[in-house]
Amino acid sequence: MKVENLAISYNGMTVFSDLNVELEKGKIMSLVGPSGCGKTTFLRCISGLTSPTSGTIQLNGCDITKTKPEERPVVLMFQQPLLFPHMTILQNVTYGLKYGKRKLKKKEREEKGLAILEKVDLGSHGERYPHQLSGGQQQRVALARALIVNPDLLLLDEPFSSLDPSLRSSIRLWVKDFLKNEGVTALFVTHDREEAMIIGDEIAVMKDGSFQQTGAPEEVYQNPKSSTVAEMFSEGVHFEESFLPANQLTIRPVSNLKVSDTETIRAVIQYKVYKYGHSFYHLHVPSLKQNVVVSSSQLFNDGDHVDLTYLRSSVQPFHNEQSTIYFTDKARQSR
Amino acid sequence: MNENRKRVLLQGLFLLLFAIMFVIPIFFMFAKSISFGWQWPNLSPSGIDIRAWEVAFRDPRIYQSLINTVVIGGAVVIFNFLIATPAAYSLSRYEFKGKTMIESLLILPILVPVLAVAMGLHIPMIRLGLTDNLSGVILIHLLPTLPYAIRVLKAGFDRLNNDWEEQGAVLGARRATVFWTVIIPLMAPSIRSAALLVFVISLSQYVLTAIIGGGRVSTLPMIYYPFFSSADEAVIASFTVMFALLPVLFLILFETVCRSYLKILKKP
C-alpha cells in the first residue's frame, strides 16, 4: 500500500494534508494519535467511504483513489462490531461472499464460513444470533466477516475500544497472532500506546493531521524525533530540543550536592504503584510541567520533594531527518 | 405496609385501570353485538342472538364496501411506501439546502384542515377524471397519510446510523443490495408501525371519500355512519367490531409478508 500527498478538508477546514505512507505486504502498521487528529478520517479515505480532496492511494501498484468502497479490496472494521442482528453468525460471516463482488454458491460459502469461524474459535456458534454473543466474541465474528473476502488490506478502527480492559488485553494479542498467521496486511488505529506496540510491526504517530514520526515501535519509543512524539509515545521528560528517557532518571532525596557530569531537576512524588515486582513513582516536574514515571527501590512518600538526577550524556537531541525505510513523510522533510 | 406489597397493589391498580379503559369496552362491544334484550339494569343479556350481524350483512352494499375499504387501504399503504421511503431516506441521510423547509412543508397537510384542501382539489380532480372512482379516492387518501408515513420512516432511518450502509459497502455489497438485505430488515419496526398507522387512517376517512368518491365509491365508514341515526345499538356494535377487526387482520397479513421476506433473504 502506498499513499501519496493525501489531503482532505471540509468546508475549508483542513483535516490533514500531504500524508505519505508506504506499507509492505504482510506488515501491520499501528497508527497512534489523540482523538480528533484525523486518523479515522485517514482510514475512511483508504477504504473509500470518504473521498480525499487531493492525493492518491495505491494498492499493489493500482491506483484506487477513485474506486468505490464496494469495489476496493479493502475492508474496514469499525469500533463497534456492527453484526447484522437479523442474521445468524454464519450468515453474517458469509455476507461478503453472498452479496460481494465474487458471489459463491451456498455450499461453498458455508464451508468457508464454518472454516473461518473455526479459526476464530467460534465454530459451534454459527447458528446463534449476534445478541447471544459477548462483546469479544462479536468482535471476533466481525474480524472473520472482514477476512473471509480476502482483502488485500484490512483497516481496523480502534476495534477493541468497546471492550472491557481485561478482555481487551487478551484479544489484542490473539488478533495480532491471527493476522500474522493469515499474512494479512493491516492498518490499525488506536490511541493506546501499549496496544499500538503489541499489534504493530511499524508505528506511525499522528497529530494535528500529519505524521510526526514513523518507524519500528522500539525506535519510536527510544528515539522520539520531536517533543510531540516524546510526549505522546515515549516515556521520559523532554526539553525544547532534546529527550531524556525515563530509565536514565534516578530519584534521590533533595540535596545540594553536585556530581560532575550529572544534572538535577526538582520533582514531586504524586503516588506510587507496584507493577511487575517493582515500585514505580509517578512524579510531577513543575519546571517542565510534565509528568514522568520512574522506578526506584528507595522508599519515598507521596508529596515528597525529590531530585531527579541524570547523566548529561544520556540526553538525546531531537533529530529531524527521517531514517526509516518503510515510511516517508514528505511534509516533514520539506520543512 | 412493606415495599413489596405496595408494589403488588399498585400493579393491580394499574391493571384494573387498563382493563376498564381498554379491555372491557371492546369486550362489551362484542358481547353487545351478539346479545339479545340486554337492558339496564340486567347484568347479563337475556339471550344470544346473531341478528345484528345478519342485519349488517344483509345490507347489499356491505360486501362491496368491505372490498373497497381493503383495496383502498392496501393501495394507500403501498403508495405510501413507494413515496415515503425515498423521501424519508433522503431527508435522513443527505444534507441539502432548504432541507428544514421541505421537512416542515411535508407536515403541512395534517396541519391545514383536510376538508379545505379536499374542497380546493375537487375541481382539478374532476377535470382530470379522478373523481367518483377508486383511483381518485386512493390518491386523496395519500393526503392525510403521507406526512405520518414520512415522519415515522424518517425517525426509523435516523435511528439506524450510516454505519450499517458503510459496513455493507466495505464488505463489497452494492448500495442497493445493502439497502434490501440490511437496512429494510432493520427498519422492520418502523415499517410495521407506518403500515398500521396509514391503514387505520385510510380506514377512518369519511369526508375525503365522500367528496372525491362522490358517493359512488362506498367504504365501510360510508355505510357505518348512517347507522348511527338508527337506535339499534346491537347493529352499531357489530359494525364497530368489524371496524376493529380490519386493522387486526391487516396486521396479521402484513406480518406474514414481512416474515416471508426475511425468509427469502435467508435462502441462497
XYZ file of C-alpha atoms in Angstrom:
603
model
C 0.000 0.000 0.000
C 1.239 3.418 -0.830
C -0.329 6.752 -0.051
C 0.927 9.936 -1.634
C 0.195 13.540 -0.740
C -3.210 12.632 0.588
C -5.192 15.625 1.790
C -8.731 16.243 2.869
C -10.608 19.286 4.004
C -14.204 20.040 4.885
C -15.613 23.470 4.204
C -12.138 24.942 4.087
C -11.082 23.226 7.325
C -8.095 21.000 6.722
C -8.333 17.644 8.456
C -4.974 16.524 7.148
C -2.711 17.378 4.274
C 0.260 15.864 2.498
C 0.160 12.459 4.114
C 2.669 9.988 2.704
C 2.839 6.415 3.840
C 4.026 3.123 2.470
C 3.262 -0.265 3.914
C 4.735 -3.573 2.807
C 2.578 -6.607 2.112
C 2.049 -8.723 5.213
C 3.035 -5.980 7.635
C 0.856 -4.424 10.279
C 1.123 -0.730 10.974
C -0.259 0.909 14.096
C -1.438 4.449 13.764
C -1.384 6.204 17.131
C -2.744 9.611 17.879
C -5.083 11.531 20.136
C -8.759 11.595 19.252
C -9.599 14.116 16.589
C -6.191 14.019 14.927
C -7.626 12.698 11.667
C -6.757 9.027 11.973
C -10.317 7.800 11.498
C -10.746 10.096 8.500
C -7.489 8.701 7.102
C -8.861 5.151 7.345
C -12.143 6.207 5.779
C -10.222 7.695 2.862
C -8.326 4.481 2.289
C -11.498 2.382 2.483
C -13.237 4.756 0.087
C -16.010 5.890 2.421
C -14.669 9.442 2.269
C -13.122 10.990 -0.813
C -9.823 12.798 -0.392
C -9.552 16.370 -1.652
C -6.282 15.531 -3.354
C -3.574 12.893 -3.447
C -3.506 9.261 -4.495
C -3.905 5.876 -2.860
C -2.227 2.868 -4.427
C -2.682 -0.760 -3.600
C -0.446 -3.423 -5.147
C 0.564 -0.870 -7.731
C -3.006 0.042 -8.774
C -4.427 3.473 -8.202
C -7.632 3.013 -6.205
C -8.227 6.651 -5.279
C -11.396 6.868 -7.351
C -12.632 3.314 -6.781
C -15.929 2.894 -4.954
C -15.687 1.352 -1.462
C -17.512 -1.817 -2.551
C -15.042 -2.304 -5.429
C -11.907 -1.893 -3.325
C -10.102 -4.946 -1.991
C -10.069 -3.180 1.364
C -12.213 -3.960 4.401
C -12.704 -1.584 7.294
C -13.539 -2.885 10.756
C -15.369 -0.315 12.832
C -15.201 0.425 16.543
C -18.477 -1.411 17.016
C -18.790 -4.990 15.701
C -21.880 -3.970 13.631
C -23.047 -7.529 13.147
C -26.334 -7.643 11.264
C -28.786 -8.501 14.065
C -31.336 -10.300 11.896
C -28.813 -12.802 10.555
C -27.138 -15.739 12.253
C -23.418 -15.664 12.904
C -22.764 -17.850 9.868
C -24.911 -15.620 7.648
C -23.084 -12.590 8.982
C -19.693 -14.081 8.272
C -20.642 -15.129 4.746
C -22.338 -11.824 3.858
C -19.416 -10.653 1.746
C -19.368 -13.942 -0.181
C -23.106 -13.839 -0.863
C -23.549 -10.210 -1.889
C -19.986 -9.107 -2.627
C -18.071 -8.996 -5.890
C -17.284 -12.706 -6.014
C -20.594 -14.464 -5.448
C -20.164 -18.007 -4.288
C -22.618 -20.924 -4.197
C -24.324 -21.579 -0.904
C -22.391 -24.770 -0.155
C -19.031 -23.161 -0.844
C -19.995 -20.134 1.233
C -20.970 -22.178 4.232
C -17.845 -24.275 4.048
C -15.656 -21.188 4.005
C -17.748 -19.555 6.730
C -17.504 -22.534 9.050
C -13.773 -22.832 8.380
C -13.114 -19.230 9.337
C -15.420 -19.448 12.380
C -13.362 -22.431 13.454
C -10.247 -20.288 13.160
C -11.672 -17.587 15.416
C -12.669 -20.313 17.933
C -16.384 -19.854 17.339
C -17.017 -22.954 15.233
C -20.024 -24.044 17.280
C -21.701 -20.632 17.265
C -22.724 -20.485 13.592
C -26.447 -20.855 14.190
C -26.611 -18.304 17.000
C -27.610 -14.695 16.652
C -25.286 -11.771 17.415
C -27.107 -10.743 20.605
C -26.340 -14.158 22.102
C -22.598 -13.486 21.903
C -20.368 -11.478 24.221
C -18.646 -8.299 23.053
C -15.318 -10.046 22.481
C -16.945 -12.853 20.520
C -18.861 -10.341 18.408
C -15.645 -8.539 17.557
C -14.087 -11.866 16.551
C -17.056 -12.571 14.280
C -16.625 -9.120 12.754
C -12.965 -9.954 12.116
C -13.922 -13.247 10.480
C -16.514 -11.470 8.331
C -13.888 -8.954 7.237
C -11.227 -11.543 6.419
C -13.427 -14.027 4.584
C -13.395 -11.845 1.454
C -9.573 -11.993 1.418
C -8.949 -8.263 1.435
C -5.567 -7.014 0.264
C -5.669 -4.564 3.115
C -7.512 -4.706 6.425
C -8.231 -1.477 8.258
C -9.038 -1.601 11.964
C -10.506 1.472 13.623
C -9.999 1.039 17.375
C -11.774 -2.310 17.278
C -11.234 -3.005 20.969
C -12.379 0.310 22.365
C -15.829 -1.024 23.243
C -14.435 -3.974 25.197
C -13.591 -4.009 28.889
C -9.887 -3.735 29.787
C -9.205 -7.338 30.762
C -10.847 -8.664 27.603
C -9.005 -6.062 25.588
C -5.571 -7.198 26.648
C -6.313 -10.838 25.858
C -7.986 -10.218 22.487
C -5.344 -7.882 21.104
C -2.602 -10.450 21.409
C -4.897 -13.012 19.855
C -5.709 -10.666 16.959
C -2.034 -9.944 16.355
C -1.211 -13.657 16.153
C -4.232 -14.286 13.961
C -3.377 -11.528 11.491
C 0.244 -12.664 11.359
C -0.760 -16.299 10.745
C -3.049 -15.253 7.932
C -0.416 -12.947 6.472
C -2.801 -10.006 6.427
C -1.608 -6.521 5.592
C -3.299 -4.274 8.105
C -3.518 -0.707 9.262
C -4.540 -0.494 12.880
C -5.731 2.705 14.501
C -5.604 3.230 18.245
C -4.980 5.892 20.847
C -3.439 3.363 23.201
C 0.366 3.267 23.092
C 0.651 -0.208 24.524
C -1.880 -1.602 22.063
C -0.040 0.042 19.182
C 3.250 -1.541 20.240
C 1.738 -5.010 20.712
C -0.009 -5.119 17.351
C 2.125 -3.039 15.016
C 5.285 -4.034 13.203
C 5.515 -0.348 12.485
C 4.270 2.663 14.350
C 3.059 5.909 12.867
C 2.476 8.722 15.316
C -0.124 11.143 14.085
C -1.030 14.532 15.433
C -2.832 17.544 14.027
C -3.295 15.898 10.654
C 0.262 14.862 9.915
C 2.590 12.004 10.697
C 5.035 13.104 13.369
C 7.214 10.042 13.189
C 7.130 6.580 11.699
C 9.268 3.542 12.413
C 9.610 0.360 14.412
C 7.943 0.566 17.836
C 11.231 0.350 19.702
C 12.825 3.062 17.638
C 9.958 5.479 18.065
C 9.824 4.735 21.768
C 13.557 5.106 22.370
C 14.357 7.880 19.925
C 11.446 10.260 19.541
C 12.156 12.841 16.870
C 10.205 15.697 18.374
C 8.763 16.784 21.681
C 5.282 15.948 20.346
C 6.245 12.339 19.736
C 8.110 12.191 23.038
C 5.018 13.373 24.834
C 2.679 11.021 23.017
C 4.659 7.857 22.621
C 7.797 7.771 24.761
C 8.330 7.700 28.473
C 10.648 10.247 29.985
C 10.965 14.008 30.077
C 11.590 16.207 27.107
C 13.191 19.604 26.822
C 12.842 22.013 23.968
C 15.378 20.317 21.725
C 16.085 17.036 23.457
C 14.653 13.972 25.117
C 15.610 12.121 28.271
C 14.328 8.523 28.644
C 12.740 7.647 31.966
C 15.127 4.778 32.578
C 18.031 7.239 32.732
C 16.498 9.074 35.685
C 17.325 8.325 39.293
C 15.303 9.541 42.242
C 17.309 10.950 45.164
C 16.382 12.881 48.273
C 16.775 16.626 47.800
C 20.360 17.710 48.265
C 22.610 20.438 47.005
C 25.398 18.021 46.283
C 26.780 18.317 42.752
C 28.274 15.345 40.993
C 30.240 16.000 37.832
C 28.590 15.090 34.524
C 25.136 14.946 36.106
C 22.196 17.292 36.101
C 19.343 17.547 38.530
C 15.713 18.523 38.198
C 13.267 19.002 41.005
C 10.145 16.836 41.148
C 7.262 15.993 43.457
C 6.115 12.457 44.127
C 2.435 12.150 43.280
C 1.797 8.499 44.021
C 3.365 5.091 43.887
C 2.237 1.879 42.160
C 3.589 -1.652 42.262
C 3.880 -3.423 38.963
C 5.886 -6.362 37.643
C 7.587 -6.711 41.046
C 8.901 -3.143 41.151
C 7.709 0.087 42.650
C 7.052 2.923 40.263
C 6.782 6.540 41.317
C 4.574 8.902 39.397
C 6.322 12.268 39.552
C 5.448 15.768 38.538
C 8.194 18.067 37.308
C 6.949 21.618 37.974
C 9.690 23.384 35.978
C 8.800 21.451 32.793
C 5.100 20.962 33.563
C 5.468 17.279 32.757
C 4.756 14.003 34.481
C 7.071 11.049 34.429
C 7.127 7.549 35.880
C 10.399 6.341 37.367
C 11.178 3.051 39.060
C 13.108 3.123 42.309
C 13.897 0.689 45.100
C 14.242 3.501 47.631
C 11.270 4.417 49.740
C 9.599 7.811 49.309
C 6.277 9.148 50.468
C 3.554 10.783 48.437
C 4.109 14.513 48.260
C 7.849 14.292 48.913
C 10.053 16.725 47.033
C 12.881 14.850 45.364
C 15.726 15.338 42.932
C 15.834 13.543 39.610
C 19.408 13.133 38.505
C 20.701 12.011 35.143
C 23.948 11.840 33.222
C 24.386 14.757 30.863
C 25.396 12.302 28.137
C 22.093 10.439 28.301
C 20.177 13.394 26.899
C 19.233 12.782 23.259
C 18.829 15.752 20.972
C 15.885 15.530 18.561
C 16.856 14.617 15.019
C 14.562 15.928 12.402
C 15.613 13.782 9.485
C 13.757 10.580 8.644
C 15.638 7.347 8.638
C 13.051 4.616 8.286
C 12.736 2.512 5.183
C 9.017 1.945 5.027
C 7.812 5.431 5.645
C 8.473 8.761 4.160
C 6.805 11.854 5.373
C 7.421 14.482 2.763
C 5.579 17.097 4.725
C 8.237 16.959 7.378
C 11.145 16.565 5.035
C 10.317 19.691 3.121
C 10.283 21.776 6.258
C -47.134 -1.939 54.626
C -43.865 -3.148 53.157
C -42.454 -2.137 49.773
C -43.302 -5.371 48.047
C -46.986 -5.339 48.951
C -47.198 -1.718 47.917
C -45.839 -2.607 44.519
C -48.219 -5.528 44.050
C -51.136 -3.277 44.996
C -50.007 -0.587 42.578
C -49.604 -3.107 39.790
C -53.088 -4.423 40.443
C -54.480 -0.920 40.343
C -52.866 -0.190 37.001
C -54.070 -3.493 35.609
C -57.623 -2.666 36.694
C -57.406 0.797 35.170
C -56.064 -0.689 31.956
C -58.894 -3.219 31.856
C -61.575 -0.573 32.486
C -60.213 1.705 29.789
C -59.212 -0.715 27.054
C -60.234 -4.337 27.513
C -63.747 -4.163 28.957
C -65.184 -1.722 26.353
C -64.029 -3.941 23.500
C -65.351 -6.996 25.216
C -68.731 -5.340 25.836
C -68.862 -4.126 22.274
C -68.510 -7.662 21.022
C -70.935 -9.014 23.617
C -73.459 -6.354 22.714
C -73.356 -7.287 19.032
C -74.337 -10.891 19.689
C -76.761 -10.422 22.545
C -80.475 -10.094 22.675
C -82.598 -7.971 25.030
C -79.760 -6.612 27.141
C -81.305 -3.703 29.005
C -80.347 -1.760 32.073
C -80.118 -2.921 34.880
C -79.576 -6.519 33.763
C -76.045 -7.715 34.312
C -76.220 -10.273 31.544
C -78.220 -10.343 28.289
C -81.324 -12.466 28.187
C -80.049 -14.437 25.205
C -77.516 -14.792 22.459
C -78.592 -13.653 19.030
C -76.705 -13.018 15.803
C -79.493 -10.892 14.416
C -77.369 -7.729 14.447
C -74.691 -9.388 12.296
C -77.383 -10.628 9.933
C -78.744 -7.091 9.622
C -75.261 -5.762 8.957
C -74.512 -8.352 6.302
C -77.982 -8.212 4.764
C -77.177 -4.740 3.515
C -76.114 -5.460 -0.095
C -73.572 -2.671 -0.065
C -71.582 -4.178 2.752
C -69.557 -6.650 0.675
C -68.673 -4.111 -1.979
C -67.722 -1.530 0.647
C -65.636 -4.057 2.576
C -63.748 -4.893 -0.602
C -63.395 -1.197 -1.448
C -62.109 -0.406 2.020
C -59.497 -3.147 1.898
C -58.424 -2.354 -1.676
C -58.148 1.374 -0.953
C -56.349 0.746 2.357
C -53.919 -1.698 0.762
C -53.196 0.548 -2.212
C -52.743 3.576 0.040
C -50.224 1.613 2.139
C -48.294 0.544 -0.976
C -48.212 4.042 -2.484
C -47.177 5.461 0.870
C -44.162 3.178 0.975
C -43.271 3.922 -2.631
C -43.282 7.653 -1.968
C -42.337 7.914 1.702
C -39.336 5.555 1.705
C -37.143 7.544 -0.719
C -38.351 10.821 0.786
C -37.596 9.743 4.350
C -34.280 8.189 3.329
C -33.073 11.346 1.607
C -34.239 13.571 4.452
C -32.389 11.373 6.906
C -29.150 10.727 5.006
C -28.406 13.774 2.878
C -27.705 17.373 3.701
C -29.030 19.871 1.212
C -30.258 23.419 1.026
C -33.786 24.025 2.228
C -33.985 20.652 3.983
C -35.705 22.052 7.073
C -38.176 23.936 4.920
C -39.058 20.848 2.911
C -39.482 18.907 6.124
C -41.936 21.431 7.507
C -43.789 21.650 4.194
C -44.282 17.920 4.341
C -46.256 18.107 7.595
C -48.490 20.930 6.401
C -51.200 18.619 5.007
C -52.005 17.425 8.525
C -51.940 20.932 9.983
C -54.274 22.530 7.454
C -57.822 21.152 7.776
C -58.034 18.324 5.295
C -61.528 19.409 4.271
C -60.227 22.732 2.983
C -57.564 21.016 0.889
C -60.028 18.486 -0.490
C -62.501 21.203 -1.464
C -59.765 23.008 -3.302
C -58.578 19.855 -5.051
C -62.060 18.789 -6.004
C -62.341 20.849 -9.220
C -58.909 19.922 -10.640
C -59.589 16.300 -9.833
C -62.926 16.446 -11.664
C -61.089 17.843 -14.688
C -58.559 15.047 -14.506
C -61.280 12.455 -14.217
C -60.150 11.422 -10.766
C -63.491 11.692 -9.040
C -66.183 9.085 -8.469
C -63.672 6.269 -8.795
C -61.271 4.211 -6.723
C -58.046 5.731 -8.056
C -59.165 9.236 -7.080
C -60.046 8.099 -3.580
C -56.718 6.300 -3.234
C -54.938 9.450 -4.377
C -56.777 11.711 -1.957
C -56.150 9.298 0.937
C -52.442 9.925 0.469
C -53.076 13.426 1.728
C -53.699 12.632 5.406
C -51.392 9.599 5.472
C -48.144 10.526 3.714
C -46.965 13.085 6.288
C -47.204 10.454 9.020
C -45.524 7.762 6.922
C -42.624 10.063 6.066
C -42.156 11.074 9.685
C -42.285 7.547 11.041
C -39.867 6.218 8.410
C -37.509 9.159 8.768
C -37.326 8.546 12.518
C -36.502 4.924 11.697
C -33.709 5.863 9.285
C -32.363 8.403 11.772
C -32.191 5.737 14.439
C -30.086 3.486 12.191
C -26.951 5.411 11.566
C -24.966 5.325 8.389
C -22.512 2.721 9.773
C -24.660 -0.144 8.529
C -24.533 1.037 4.939
C -20.793 1.588 5.211
C -20.227 -1.801 6.793
C -22.084 -3.433 3.921
C -20.173 -1.410 1.345
C -16.712 -2.271 2.660
C -17.686 -5.952 2.549
C -18.218 -5.500 -1.180
C -22.013 -5.243 -1.447
C -23.574 -2.633 -3.699
C -25.597 0.166 -2.169
C -28.944 -1.187 -3.334
C -28.078 -4.672 -2.097
C -27.205 -3.344 1.346
C -30.475 -1.438 1.393
C -32.598 -4.513 0.717
C -30.615 -7.004 2.793
C -29.671 -4.945 5.824
C -31.491 -1.626 6.053
C -35.008 -2.871 5.272
C -34.872 -5.734 7.813
C -33.506 -3.356 10.444
C -36.319 -0.919 9.608
C -38.987 -3.570 10.264
C -40.395 -1.939 13.433
C -40.783 1.437 11.708
C -42.228 -0.140 8.567
C -44.734 -2.049 10.651
C -45.935 0.986 12.568
C -46.086 3.132 9.442
C -48.165 0.496 7.660
C -50.635 0.148 10.516
C -50.938 3.899 11.002
C -51.544 4.506 7.306
C -54.082 1.693 7.047
C -56.049 2.875 10.080
C -56.080 6.492 8.891
C -57.259 5.416 5.445
C -59.879 3.167 7.045
C -61.400 6.005 9.051
C -61.659 8.559 6.221
C -65.211 9.689 5.682
C -65.252 13.235 4.355
C -62.461 12.748 1.796
C -64.018 9.560 0.464
C -67.433 11.232 0.315
C -66.219 14.296 -1.596
C -63.865 12.684 -4.077
C -65.710 9.387 -4.312
C -68.899 11.332 -4.882
C -70.949 8.711 -3.117
C -70.161 6.183 -5.826
C -67.193 4.721 -4.008
C -68.608 3.293 -0.849
C -66.356 2.280 2.007
C -67.105 0.932 5.454
C -67.412 4.363 7.130
C -69.842 5.460 4.408
C -72.384 2.871 5.488
C -71.330 2.820 9.115
C -72.064 6.428 9.975
C -75.670 6.469 8.714
C -76.438 3.553 11.021
C -75.821 5.855 13.967
C -79.121 7.531 13.280
C -80.839 4.247 13.969
C -81.332 3.274 17.560
C -80.226 -0.302 17.053
C -77.232 -0.485 19.319
C -76.527 -4.126 18.531
C -76.075 -3.379 14.818
C -73.807 -0.438 15.550
C -71.815 -2.721 17.838
C -71.405 -5.325 15.124
C -70.173 -2.674 12.682
C -67.750 -1.386 15.249
C -66.345 -4.846 15.823
C -65.908 -5.203 12.071
C -64.084 -1.889 12.036
C -61.757 -3.005 14.776
C -61.135 -6.378 13.178
C -59.953 -4.996 9.848
C -56.675 -3.482 11.144
C -56.031 -6.641 13.143
C -56.451 -8.766 10.031
C -54.314 -6.321 8.094
C -51.597 -6.534 10.727
C -51.597 -10.330 10.581
C -51.363 -10.262 6.790
C -48.603 -7.648 6.846
C -46.640 -9.610 9.418
C -46.832 -12.688 7.194
C -45.479 -10.683 4.262
C -42.637 -9.296 6.413
C -41.676 -12.741 7.675
C -41.694 -14.355 4.284
C -39.459 -11.517 3.028
C -36.943 -12.280 5.761
C -37.176 -15.982 4.947
C -36.468 -15.305 1.274
C -33.433 -13.243 2.299
C -32.001 -16.186 4.184
C -32.373 -18.532 1.224
C -29.448 -18.768 -1.208
